[in-house]
Backbone as a ProteinNet text record, in pm:
[ID]
protein_1_A
[PRIMARY]
XXXXXXXXXXXXXXXXXXXXXXXXXXXXXXXXXXXXXXXXXXXXXXXXXXXXXXXXXXXXXXXXXXXXXXXXXXXX
[TERTIARY]
-9427.7	-9303	-9305.1	-9225.1	-9222.9	-9161.2	-9219.9	-9164.4	-9176.1	-9091.1	-9096.8	-9092.7	-9168.5	-9172.8	-9261.7	-9241.4	-9322.5	-9284.4	-9384.4	-9362.2	-9452.4	-9394.2	-9472.2	-9428.4	-9522.1	-9491.2	-9581	-9536	-9617.8	-9716.4	-9835	-9937.7	-9896.5	-9880.8	-9846.6	-9959.3	-9922.4	-10020.7	-10127.8	-10093.6	-10188.2	-10260.5	-10249.6	-10315.2	-10465.4	-10543.4	-10688.2	-10732.2	-10662.3	-10698.3	-10573.6	-10591.3	-10483.8	-10544.8	-10464.4	-10505	-10422.3	-10487.9	-10422	-10470	-10378.7	-10414.2	-10427.5	-10546.8	-10570.3	-10642	-10618.1	-10685.8	-10798	-10768.6	-10869.1	-10921.5	-10844.9	-10885.9	-10853.2	-10790.1	-10759.4	-10662.9	-10560.1	-10463.4	-10528.8	-10615.8	-10687.9	-10771.3	-10844.9	-10927.8	-10842	-10729.6	-10641.1	-10585.5	-10574.7	-10525.3	-10639.2	-10759	-10876.4	-10910.8	-10893.5	-10928.4	-11048.1	-11111.1	-11230.3	-11221	-11255.9	-11261	-11382.4	-11360.4	-11468.4	-11531.7	-11448.6	-11499.3	-11391.4	-11431.5	-11337.7	-11317.5	-11192.9	-11163	-11159	-11100.6	-11099	-11054.1	-11082.7	-11037.2	-10914.2	-10818.1	-10697.8	-10679.5	-10590	-10561.4	-10411.2	-10372.1	-10230.5	-10203.1	-10092.2	-10057.1	-9916.4	-9897.5	-9764.4	-9715.9	-9602.8	-9553.8	-9417.1	-9395.1	-9265.8	-9224.7	-9096.6	-9041.3	-9076.8	-9140.5	-9185.8	-9070.3	-8955	-8840.8	-8782.4	-8805.8	-8747.4	-8848.1	-8965.1	-9061.8	-9143.3	-9172.7	-9263.7	-9192.4	-9070.9	-9001.4	-9055	-9039.9	-9094	-9029	-8903.8	-8836.2	-8885.7	-8933.7	-8979.5	-9130.9	-9203.1	-9349	-9408.4	-9357.6	-9410.3	-9379.2	-9259.8	-9220.7	-9307.4	-9331.4	-9416.9	-9558.6	-9608.4	-9741.2	-9750.9	-9645.1	-9642.9	-9647.1	-9575.7	-9576.6	-9715.9	-9778.6	-9913.7	-10010.7	-10004.3	-10094.6	-10070.9	-9945.4	-9915.1	-9969.1	-9955.1	-10007.5	-10159.3	-10224.9	-10372.5	-10419.3	-10352.3	-10388.4	-10370.3	-10260.4	-10235.4	-10343.5	-10385.4	-10488.8	-10622.1	-10654.1	-10780.2	-10783.8	-10667.8	-10659.9	-10671.5	-10667.1	-10673.1	-10813.4
-5361	-5423	-5438.9	-5365.2	-5379.7	-5513.6	-5579.1	-5703.4	-5701.9	-5778.6	-5793.5	-5941.6	-5983.4	-6124.6	-6201.4	-6331.9	-6417	-6393.8	-6372.9	-6353.1	-6449.5	-6523.9	-6622	-6621.7	-6647	-6654	-6758.2	-6812.8	-6908.2	-6833.6	-6888.3	-6830.6	-6848	-6738.5	-6751.2	-6821.4	-6892.8	-6966.8	-6875.2	-6749.7	-6659.5	-6566.2	-6590.8	-6504	-6530.8	-6425	-6437.2	-6442.7	-6369.9	-6361.1	-6364.4	-6399.6	-6388.9	-6365.3	-6312.7	-6296.5	-6395	-6474.5	-6581.1	-6579.8	-6602.4	-6620.4	-6770.4	-6817.5	-6961.2	-6995.2	-7115.7	-7161	-7258.7	-7358.7	-7460.6	-7454.5	-7398.5	-7394.5	-7521.3	-7619.2	-7746.3	-7729	-7647.8	-7626.6	-7556.5	-7462.6	-7391.6	-7490.5	-7575.9	-7675.4	-7775	-7814	-7910.8	-7856.8	-7725.3	-7663.5	-7617.9	-7671.1	-7643.3	-7494.3	-7427.6	-7286.2	-7274.9	-7159.5	-7139.3	-7005.1	-7003.7	-6878.7	-6800.3	-6678.2	-6592.2	-6515.1	-6459.3	-6379.5	-6372.1	-6360.5	-6339.4	-6190	-6144.5	-6001.8	-5956.5	-6037.2	-6007.3	-6130.4	-6133.3	-6238.8	-6186	-6271.1	-6226.1	-6302.3	-6252.8	-6311.8	-6331.7	-6446.2	-6470.8	-6426.5	-6357.4	-6304.5	-6348	-6377.1	-6401.1	-6267.6	-6219.5	-6086	-6099.2	-6022.5	-6027.8	-5892.4	-5879.1	-5757.3	-5752.9	-5645.2	-5637.6	-5648	-5597.6	-5605.3	-5744.2	-5830	-5964	-6073.4	-6064.4	-6174	-6170.4	-6053.7	-6042.3	-6032.5	-6083.2	-6088.3	-6206.8	-6203.4	-6310.4	-6444.8	-6444.8	-6571.6	-6636.7	-6559	-6614.1	-6624.9	-6568.3	-6565.3	-6705.8	-6800.4	-6937.1	-7004.7	-6982.3	-7042.2	-6988.3	-6858.2	-6797.1	-6852.4	-6867.3	-6925.3	-7066.1	-7144.7	-7281.1	-7280.7	-7187.4	-7175.5	-7139.1	-7042.8	-7000.5	-7116.9	-7191.2	-7305.1	-7412	-7439.5	-7539.2	-7496.1	-7368.1	-7317.9	-7326	-7288.4	-7296.6	-7440.5	-7532.9	-7674.6	-7724.3	-7685.1	-7727.3	-7675.6	-7551.6	-7493.3	-7563.6	-7595.2	-7664.6	-7803.6	-7866.8	-8002.7	-8007.6	-7892.8	-7890	-7920.7
23465.4	23425.4	23273.5	23200.2	23054.5	23013.3	22913.8	22860.5	22709.1	22642.5	22497.5	22467.5	22367.7	22333.5	22428.7	22435	22522.1	22667.8	22750.3	22893.3	22968.2	23059.4	23133.1	23278.8	23368.1	23510.7	23575.2	23685.1	23759.3	23847.7	23861.1	23946.4	24092.6	24166.7	24308.8	24385	24487.7	24568.1	24627.2	24657.6	24722.7	24624.5	24493	24394	24390.4	24378.7	24366.5	24220.3	24133.7	23991.8	23905.2	23778.3	23681.1	23544	23453.9	23314.2	23233.8	23150	23075	22931.3	22839	22698.9	22677.4	22648.7	22639.3	22509.7	22461.4	22340.5	22373.7	22455.2	22485.1	22627.6	22720.7	22860.3	22936.7	22872.1	22937.8	23054.9	23036.4	23144.7	23262.2	23233.6	23339.5	23420.4	23352.4	23420.8	23498.2	23440.3	23505.5	23637.4	23648.7	23771.7	23863.1	23835.7	23918.5	23922.5	23807.1	23793.5	23700.6	23697.1	23615.1	23543.3	23414.1	23338.6	23386.1	23431.7	23481	23366.3	23278	23166.5	23059.2	22933.8	22823.8	22807.6	22824	22813.8	22668.5	22579.5	22436.4	22359.7	22230.9	22140.7	22067.9	22039.5	21969.9	21839	21757.3	21627.6	21613	21560.9	21531.7	21388.5	21368.4	21236.4	21198	21070.8	21016.1	20961.6	21010.6	20976.5	20911.1	20805.4	20737.7	20684.2	20658.1	20600	20451.5	20407.5	20267.7	20168.9	20203.4	20113.3	20099.3	20196.3	20194.5	20164.3	20221.4	20213.2	20085	20034.9	19922.2	19787.7	19779.3	19650.9	19571.5	19440.1	19356.2	19386.7	19429.3	19458.4	19587.4	19680.1	19808.2	19817.9	19722.9	19730	19740.3	19661.8	19664.8	19798.7	19850.3	19978	20092.3	20092.3	20195.2	20184.1	20062.2	20041.9	20097.9	20081.2	20135.4	20287.9	20347.9	20494.3	20543.4	20477.5	20516.4	20505.3	20396	20376.7	20483.3	20517.2	20620.5	20756.1	20789	20916.4	20920.9	20811.8	20807.9	20822.7	20755.4	20766	20909.2	20972.4	21110.6	21204.4	21186	21271.8	21249.4	21125.2	21095.4	21157.2	21170.4	21224.9	21376.9	21441.8	21588.6	21635.7
[MASK]
++++++++++++++++++++++++++++++++++++++++++++++++++++++++++++++++++++++++++++

């Protein structure tokens, strides 16, 4: 089933396995599930159009956004 963007579904009652993108595993534990193996590690990226984002007028604003996101991640 092709999807674009965020795709989410509820785990059917009769499912034996699922693949989940998780950060802390708290939700998995709360639902009495267990991580069997890590399939891969992923990275979050901030992506922008070079013609719009990397202009001199927006460079400082983009830098502020990046710094705020990094600070938020460090505080987790």
